[in-house]
Amino acid sequence: MGLWARYNALLEAQPLLTKALTSLTGFSIGDILAQKFVNDDGKPYDPMRTLRLGSFGFFVHGTTGHYFYGFLDSKLPGTKPQTVATKVLIDQTMWNPIFGLMFFGYLNVCEGKSFEEYTKKVKADLKTAVMGSWAVWVPAHTINFAFVPPSQRLLYINSIQIGYNIFLSFLGNKKVDGEDKEL
């Protein structure tokens, strides 16, 4: 049995676990690429940072994505242009900001930061994350909701997410003005 067939068999047998593992992989690869090729801060590779991002993919992105997109497909079935546009609109105006809050919150907790630091991070970077998302996810989700089978949505999202995760990794680890530079 080939890799694609094994992936689909696992997706059929254990969809939540498969999607969580797919997201772990996508977030980990995105962070590794961000640290190796985007960050020019001169710091060595930080495996704990990759662990934080990968665990976010596993515990939050894969699981919530499974339920959110399943819910969206159950309430708005089909691929008519109006249905696709509605799904993209809901994804980008409601899910996107919630996702950003979860992302920054998860990293905040994993790094042992305070709620005050979380609110500063959200005020400094949530708008950038949401607006940056529009450039990638409006066209990507238009394709997703129009052409990708529901069972494959998270795999499709994670394949694009690798590139987007470079941006998220950079943004999630960017210091907020006034934040101690040696955390």
C-alpha atoms as an extended CHARMM CRD file, in Angstrom:
* protein
*
       183  EXT
         1         1  MET       CA              0.0000000000        0.0000000000        0.0000000000  PROA      1               0.0000000000
         2         2  GLY       CA              1.4120000000        3.3830000000       -1.0260000000  PROA      2               0.0000000000
         3         3  LEU       CA              1.8790000000        6.3690000000        1.2680000000  PROA      3               0.0000000000
         4         4  TRP       CA             -1.2280000000        8.1760000000       -0.0590000000  PROA      4               0.0000000000
         5         5  ALA       CA             -3.3900000000        5.0910000000        0.4240000000  PROA      5               0.0000000000
         6         6  ARG       CA             -2.0270000000        4.6060000000        3.9610000000  PROA      6               0.0000000000
         7         7  TYR       CA             -2.7070000000        8.2430000000        4.7960000000  PROA      7               0.0000000000
         8         8  ASN       CA             -6.2900000000        7.9400000000        3.5450000000  PROA      8               0.0000000000
         9         9  ALA       CA             -6.7920000000        4.6720000000        5.4390000000  PROA      9               0.0000000000
        10        10  LEU       CA             -5.5830000000        6.3400000000        8.6380000000  PROA      10              0.0000000000
        11        11  LEU       CA             -7.7650000000        9.3610000000        7.9050000000  PROA      11              0.0000000000
        12        12  GLU       CA            -10.7490000000        7.0390000000        7.5480000000  PROA      12              0.0000000000
        13        13  ALA       CA             -9.9440000000        5.0270000000       10.6960000000  PROA      13              0.0000000000
        14        14  GLN       CA             -8.8280000000        7.8870000000       12.9630000000  PROA      14              0.0000000000
        15        15  PRO       CA             -9.6390000000       11.2670000000       11.4080000000  PROA      15              0.0000000000
        16        16  LEU       CA             -8.9630000000       13.4170000000       14.4820000000  PROA      16              0.0000000000
        17        17  LEU       CA             -5.5710000000       11.8560000000       15.2480000000  PROA      17              0.0000000000
        18        18  THR       CA             -4.5580000000       11.9500000000       11.5860000000  PROA      18              0.0000000000
        19        19  LYS       CA             -5.4330000000       15.6160000000       11.2620000000  PROA      19              0.0000000000
        20        20  ALA       CA             -3.6480000000       16.4340000000       14.5340000000  PROA      20              0.0000000000
        21        21  LEU       CA             -0.4990000000       14.6400000000       13.3240000000  PROA      21              0.0000000000
        22        22  THR       CA             -0.7490000000       16.3770000000        9.9460000000  PROA      22              0.0000000000
        23        23  SER       CA             -0.9240000000       19.7540000000       11.7030000000  PROA      23              0.0000000000
        24        24  LEU       CA              1.9760000000       18.8530000000       14.0050000000  PROA      24              0.0000000000
        25        25  THR       CA              4.0500000000       18.1390000000       10.8970000000  PROA      25              0.0000000000
        26        26  GLY       CA              3.0180000000       21.3280000000        9.1070000000  PROA      26              0.0000000000
        27        27  PHE       CA              3.6570000000       23.6130000000       12.0680000000  PROA      27              0.0000000000
        28        28  SER       CA              6.9880000000       21.9550000000       12.8640000000  PROA      28              0.0000000000
        29        29  ILE       CA              8.2540000000       22.2200000000        9.2830000000  PROA      29              0.0000000000
        30        30  GLY       CA              7.0870000000       25.8410000000        9.0590000000  PROA      30              0.0000000000
        31        31  ASP       CA              8.9680000000       26.7870000000       12.2270000000  PROA      31              0.0000000000
        32        32  ILE       CA             12.1350000000       24.9710000000       11.1760000000  PROA      32              0.0000000000
        33        33  LEU       CA             12.0720000000       26.8220000000        7.8450000000  PROA      33              0.0000000000
        34        34  ALA       CA             11.4060000000       30.1290000000        9.6310000000  PROA      34              0.0000000000
        35        35  GLN       CA             14.3210000000       29.6240000000       12.0050000000  PROA      35              0.0000000000
        36        36  LYS       CA             16.7250000000       28.4290000000        9.3070000000  PROA      36              0.0000000000
        37        37  PHE       CA             15.8830000000       30.7750000000        6.4570000000  PROA      37              0.0000000000
        38        38  VAL       CA             13.8070000000       33.7640000000        7.6360000000  PROA      38              0.0000000000
        39        39  ASN       CA             15.0680000000       34.8440000000       11.0440000000  PROA      39              0.0000000000
        40        40  ASP       CA             18.2440000000       36.8560000000       10.7510000000  PROA      40              0.0000000000
        41        41  ASP       CA             18.7100000000       37.4180000000       14.4710000000  PROA      41              0.0000000000
        42        42  GLY       CA             21.8740000000       35.2980000000       14.6180000000  PROA      42              0.0000000000
        43        43  LYS       CA             20.4100000000       32.9640000000       17.2300000000  PROA      43              0.0000000000
        44        44  PRO       CA             21.0060000000       29.2310000000       16.9450000000  PROA      44              0.0000000000
        45        45  TYR       CA             18.1760000000       26.8670000000       16.0880000000  PROA      45              0.0000000000
        46        46  ASP       CA             15.7740000000       26.5590000000       19.0400000000  PROA      46              0.0000000000
        47        47  PRO       CA             14.2100000000       23.0720000000       19.2160000000  PROA      47              0.0000000000
        48        48  MET       CA             11.8830000000       24.1590000000       22.0420000000  PROA      48              0.0000000000
        49        49  ARG       CA             10.3740000000       26.7890000000       19.7870000000  PROA      49              0.0000000000
        50        50  THR       CA              9.7010000000       24.1010000000       17.1790000000  PROA      50              0.0000000000
        51        51  LEU       CA              8.2090000000       21.9030000000       19.8950000000  PROA      51              0.0000000000
        52        52  ARG       CA              5.8770000000       24.7490000000       20.9330000000  PROA      52              0.0000000000
        53        53  LEU       CA              4.7330000000       25.3530000000       17.3610000000  PROA      53              0.0000000000
        54        54  GLY       CA              4.4120000000       21.6510000000       16.5740000000  PROA      54              0.0000000000
        55        55  SER       CA              2.4440000000       20.9760000000       19.7390000000  PROA      55              0.0000000000
        56        56  PHE       CA              0.1260000000       23.8590000000       18.8490000000  PROA      56              0.0000000000
        57        57  GLY       CA             -0.4770000000       22.1450000000       15.5280000000  PROA      57              0.0000000000
        58        58  PHE       CA             -1.1990000000       18.8350000000       17.2510000000  PROA      58              0.0000000000
        59        59  PHE       CA             -3.2820000000       19.9730000000       20.2110000000  PROA      59              0.0000000000
        60        60  VAL       CA             -5.0500000000       23.0240000000       18.7800000000  PROA      60              0.0000000000
        61        61  HSD       CA             -4.9030000000       23.4440000000       15.0020000000  PROA      61              0.0000000000
        62        62  GLY       CA             -5.5580000000       19.8520000000       13.9480000000  PROA      62              0.0000000000
        63        63  THR       CA             -8.3140000000       19.2330000000       16.4480000000  PROA      63              0.0000000000
        64        64  THR       CA            -10.1550000000       22.5380000000       16.1880000000  PROA      64              0.0000000000
        65        65  GLY       CA             -9.7700000000       22.4980000000       12.4090000000  PROA      65              0.0000000000
        66        66  HSD       CA            -11.3300000000       19.0340000000       12.2760000000  PROA      66              0.0000000000
        67        67  TYR       CA            -14.3860000000       20.2070000000       14.1980000000  PROA      67              0.0000000000
        68        68  PHE       CA            -14.6660000000       23.7130000000       12.7190000000  PROA      68              0.0000000000
        69        69  TYR       CA            -14.4690000000       22.6420000000        9.0780000000  PROA      69              0.0000000000
        70        70  GLY       CA            -16.7190000000       19.6520000000        9.7580000000  PROA      70              0.0000000000
        71        71  PHE       CA            -19.2800000000       21.9980000000       11.3100000000  PROA      71              0.0000000000
        72        72  LEU       CA            -18.9570000000       24.4750000000        8.4450000000  PROA      72              0.0000000000
        73        73  ASP       CA            -19.4600000000       21.7170000000        5.8630000000  PROA      73              0.0000000000
        74        74  SER       CA            -22.4640000000       20.3310000000        7.7410000000  PROA      74              0.0000000000
        75        75  LYS       CA            -24.1960000000       23.7220000000        7.8640000000  PROA      75              0.0000000000
        76        76  LEU       CA            -23.1610000000       24.8720000000        4.3900000000  PROA      76              0.0000000000
        77        77  PRO       CA            -22.9170000000       21.7850000000        2.1730000000  PROA      77              0.0000000000
        78        78  GLY       CA            -21.9700000000       21.9930000000       -1.4720000000  PROA      78              0.0000000000
        79        79  THR       CA            -19.6700000000       23.9420000000       -3.7340000000  PROA      79              0.0000000000
        80        80  LYS       CA            -21.9080000000       26.5560000000       -5.3300000000  PROA      80              0.0000000000
        81        81  PRO       CA            -20.1070000000       29.9160000000       -5.6180000000  PROA      81              0.0000000000
        82        82  GLN       CA            -22.3750000000       31.5370000000       -2.9960000000  PROA      82              0.0000000000
        83        83  THR       CA            -21.7450000000       28.6700000000       -0.5560000000  PROA      83              0.0000000000
        84        84  VAL       CA            -17.9870000000       28.8410000000       -1.1050000000  PROA      84              0.0000000000
        85        85  ALA       CA            -17.9920000000       32.6330000000       -0.6360000000  PROA      85              0.0000000000
        86        86  THR       CA            -20.0220000000       32.2960000000        2.5730000000  PROA      86              0.0000000000
        87        87  LYS       CA            -17.6080000000       29.6770000000        3.9600000000  PROA      87              0.0000000000
        88        88  VAL       CA            -14.5990000000       31.8750000000        3.1300000000  PROA      88              0.0000000000
        89        89  LEU       CA            -16.3010000000       34.8840000000        4.7320000000  PROA      89              0.0000000000
        90        90  ILE       CA            -17.0750000000       32.9360000000        7.9380000000  PROA      90              0.0000000000
        91        91  ASP       CA            -13.5850000000       31.4610000000        8.0210000000  PROA      91              0.0000000000
        92        92  GLN       CA            -11.8470000000       34.7960000000        7.6250000000  PROA      92              0.0000000000
        93        93  THR       CA            -14.0970000000       37.0630000000        9.7090000000  PROA      93              0.0000000000
        94        94  MET       CA            -14.9250000000       34.7180000000       12.5840000000  PROA      94              0.0000000000
        95        95  TRP       CA            -12.5230000000       31.7570000000       12.6900000000  PROA      95              0.0000000000
        96        96  ASN       CA             -9.3870000000       33.6840000000       11.7010000000  PROA      96              0.0000000000
        97        97  PRO       CA             -9.4060000000       36.0940000000       14.7070000000  PROA      97              0.0000000000
        98        98  ILE       CA            -10.3400000000       33.2500000000       17.0770000000  PROA      98              0.0000000000
        99        99  PHE       CA             -7.4810000000       31.1940000000       15.6560000000  PROA      99              0.0000000000
       100       100  GLY       CA             -5.0890000000       34.1270000000       16.1900000000  PROA      100             0.0000000000
       101       101  LEU       CA             -6.1840000000       34.4810000000       19.8170000000  PROA      101             0.0000000000
       102       102  MET       CA             -5.6640000000       30.7530000000       20.3620000000  PROA      102             0.0000000000
       103       103  PHE       CA             -2.2630000000       30.8550000000       18.6510000000  PROA      103             0.0000000000
       104       104  PHE       CA             -0.8920000000       33.7480000000       20.6920000000  PROA      104             0.0000000000
       105       105  GLY       CA             -2.5200000000       32.3990000000       23.8620000000  PROA      105             0.0000000000
       106       106  TYR       CA             -1.0230000000       28.9340000000       23.4300000000  PROA      106             0.0000000000
       107       107  LEU       CA              2.4650000000       30.3210000000       22.8680000000  PROA      107             0.0000000000
       108       108  ASN       CA              2.0000000000       32.6580000000       25.8300000000  PROA      108             0.0000000000
       109       109  VAL       CA              1.0970000000       29.7680000000       28.1540000000  PROA      109             0.0000000000
       110       110  CYS       CA              3.9040000000       27.5460000000       26.8390000000  PROA      110             0.0000000000
       111       111  GLU       CA              6.4270000000       30.3300000000       27.4330000000  PROA      111             0.0000000000
       112       112  GLY       CA              5.1220000000       31.0020000000       30.9540000000  PROA      112             0.0000000000
       113       113  LYS       CA              4.1290000000       34.5760000000       30.1950000000  PROA      113             0.0000000000
       114       114  SER       CA              1.5080000000       36.6030000000       32.0180000000  PROA      114             0.0000000000
       115       115  PHE       CA             -1.9870000000       37.5260000000       30.8660000000  PROA      115             0.0000000000
       116       116  GLU       CA             -0.7680000000       41.1190000000       30.5990000000  PROA      116             0.0000000000
       117       117  GLU       CA              1.9390000000       40.0020000000       28.1680000000  PROA      117             0.0000000000
       118       118  TYR       CA             -0.7000000000       38.1000000000       26.1930000000  PROA      118             0.0000000000
       119       119  THR       CA             -2.9150000000       41.1820000000       25.8840000000  PROA      119             0.0000000000
       120       120  LYS       CA              0.0720000000       43.2570000000       24.7500000000  PROA      120             0.0000000000
       121       121  LYS       CA              0.9140000000       40.6290000000       22.1260000000  PROA      121             0.0000000000
       122       122  VAL       CA             -2.6760000000       40.5260000000       20.8870000000  PROA      122             0.0000000000
       123       123  LYS       CA             -2.8350000000       44.3300000000       20.6610000000  PROA      123             0.0000000000
       124       124  ALA       CA              0.5120000000       44.4550000000       18.8530000000  PROA      124             0.0000000000
       125       125  ASP       CA              0.1370000000       41.5590000000       16.4120000000  PROA      125             0.0000000000
       126       126  LEU       CA             -3.4020000000       40.1560000000       16.0470000000  PROA      126             0.0000000000
       127       127  LYS       CA             -4.3990000000       42.6850000000       13.3940000000  PROA      127             0.0000000000
       128       128  THR       CA             -1.2310000000       41.8690000000       11.4020000000  PROA      128             0.0000000000
       129       129  ALA       CA             -1.9240000000       38.1320000000       11.7070000000  PROA      129             0.0000000000
       130       130  VAL       CA             -5.5410000000       38.4840000000       10.5890000000  PROA      130             0.0000000000
       131       131  MET       CA             -4.7800000000       40.8060000000        7.6930000000  PROA      131             0.0000000000
       132       132  GLY       CA             -1.7640000000       38.7260000000        6.6470000000  PROA      132             0.0000000000
       133       133  SER       CA             -4.0580000000       35.7230000000        6.6170000000  PROA      133             0.0000000000
       134       134  TRP       CA             -6.3710000000       37.3300000000        4.0770000000  PROA      134             0.0000000000
       135       135  ALA       CA             -3.6550000000       37.4170000000        1.4110000000  PROA      135             0.0000000000
       136       136  VAL       CA             -3.1060000000       33.6590000000        1.7190000000  PROA      136             0.0000000000
       137       137  TRP       CA             -6.3290000000       32.1340000000        2.9580000000  PROA      137             0.0000000000
       138       138  VAL       CA             -9.0150000000       33.9180000000        0.9280000000  PROA      138             0.0000000000
       139       139  PRO       CA             -7.7440000000       32.4370000000       -2.3600000000  PROA      139             0.0000000000
       140       140  ALA       CA             -6.6170000000       29.1860000000       -0.7010000000  PROA      140             0.0000000000
       141       141  HSD       CA             -9.9810000000       28.5780000000        0.9510000000  PROA      141             0.0000000000
       142       142  THR       CA            -11.8510000000       29.5120000000       -2.2050000000  PROA      142             0.0000000000
       143       143  ILE       CA            -10.0560000000       26.5770000000       -3.8520000000  PROA      143             0.0000000000
       144       144  ASN       CA            -10.4390000000       24.4790000000       -0.6900000000  PROA      144             0.0000000000
       145       145  PHE       CA            -14.1940000000       24.8520000000       -0.3380000000  PROA      145             0.0000000000
       146       146  ALA       CA            -14.8490000000       24.5930000000       -4.0810000000  PROA      146             0.0000000000
       147       147  PHE       CA            -12.6510000000       21.6360000000       -5.0440000000  PROA      147             0.0000000000
       148       148  VAL       CA            -11.1460000000       19.7630000000       -2.0690000000  PROA      148             0.0000000000
       149       149  PRO       CA            -13.1300000000       16.8520000000       -0.6020000000  PROA      149             0.0000000000
       150       150  PRO       CA            -14.0650000000       17.5530000000        3.0480000000  PROA      150             0.0000000000
       151       151  SER       CA            -11.9730000000       14.6610000000        4.3580000000  PROA      151             0.0000000000
       152       152  GLN       CA             -8.8680000000       16.1610000000        2.6920000000  PROA      152             0.0000000000
       153       153  ARG       CA             -9.3950000000       19.7800000000        3.7800000000  PROA      153             0.0000000000
       154       154  LEU       CA             -6.9360000000       19.7640000000        6.6760000000  PROA      154             0.0000000000
       155       155  LEU       CA             -4.2270000000       18.0980000000        4.5690000000  PROA      155             0.0000000000
       156       156  TYR       CA             -4.7260000000       20.7540000000        1.8840000000  PROA      156             0.0000000000
       157       157  ILE       CA             -4.7060000000       23.4940000000        4.5280000000  PROA      157             0.0000000000
       158       158  ASN       CA             -1.5490000000       22.1010000000        6.1300000000  PROA      158             0.0000000000
       159       159  SER       CA              0.2840000000       21.9130000000        2.8060000000  PROA      159             0.0000000000
       160       160  ILE       CA             -0.3110000000       25.6460000000        2.3760000000  PROA      160             0.0000000000
       161       161  GLN       CA              0.0510000000       26.2090000000        6.1120000000  PROA      161             0.0000000000
       162       162  ILE       CA              3.7410000000       25.2420000000        5.9630000000  PROA      162             0.0000000000
       163       163  GLY       CA              4.4910000000       28.4590000000        4.0970000000  PROA      163             0.0000000000
       164       164  TYR       CA              2.0510000000       30.4710000000        6.1670000000  PROA      164             0.0000000000
       165       165  ASN       CA              3.5610000000       28.9970000000        9.3400000000  PROA      165             0.0000000000
       166       166  ILE       CA              6.8450000000       30.6620000000        8.4880000000  PROA      166             0.0000000000
       167       167  PHE       CA              4.9700000000       33.9690000000        8.8420000000  PROA      167             0.0000000000
       168       168  LEU       CA              3.1390000000       32.7980000000       12.0070000000  PROA      168             0.0000000000
       169       169  SER       CA              6.3430000000       31.4970000000       13.5610000000  PROA      169             0.0000000000
       170       170  PHE       CA              8.0640000000       34.8060000000       12.9140000000  PROA      170             0.0000000000
       171       171  LEU       CA              5.0970000000       36.8170000000       14.2030000000  PROA      171             0.0000000000
       172       172  GLY       CA              4.4810000000       34.5660000000       17.2000000000  PROA      172             0.0000000000
       173       173  ASN       CA              8.0780000000       34.8760000000       18.3170000000  PROA      173             0.0000000000
       174       174  LYS       CA              8.4960000000       38.5780000000       17.5550000000  PROA      174             0.0000000000
       175       175  LYS       CA              9.1330000000       40.6310000000       20.6490000000  PROA      175             0.0000000000
       176       176  VAL       CA              6.5210000000       43.2040000000       21.6230000000  PROA      176             0.0000000000
       177       177  ASP       CA              7.8060000000       46.7500000000       22.2240000000  PROA      177             0.0000000000
       178       178  GLY       CA              9.0260000000       46.9750000000       25.8150000000  PROA      178             0.0000000000
       179       179  GLU       CA              9.3650000000       43.1790000000       26.1920000000  PROA      179             0.0000000000
       180       180  ASP       CA             12.5720000000       41.9650000000       27.7830000000  PROA      180             0.0000000000
       181       181  LYS       CA             14.8980000000       40.9750000000       24.9380000000  PROA      181             0.0000000000
       182       182  GLU       CA             16.3410000000       38.0140000000       26.8620000000  PROA      182             0.0000000000
       183       183  LEU       CA             13.2490000000       35.9300000000       27.6600000000  PROA      183             0.0000000000
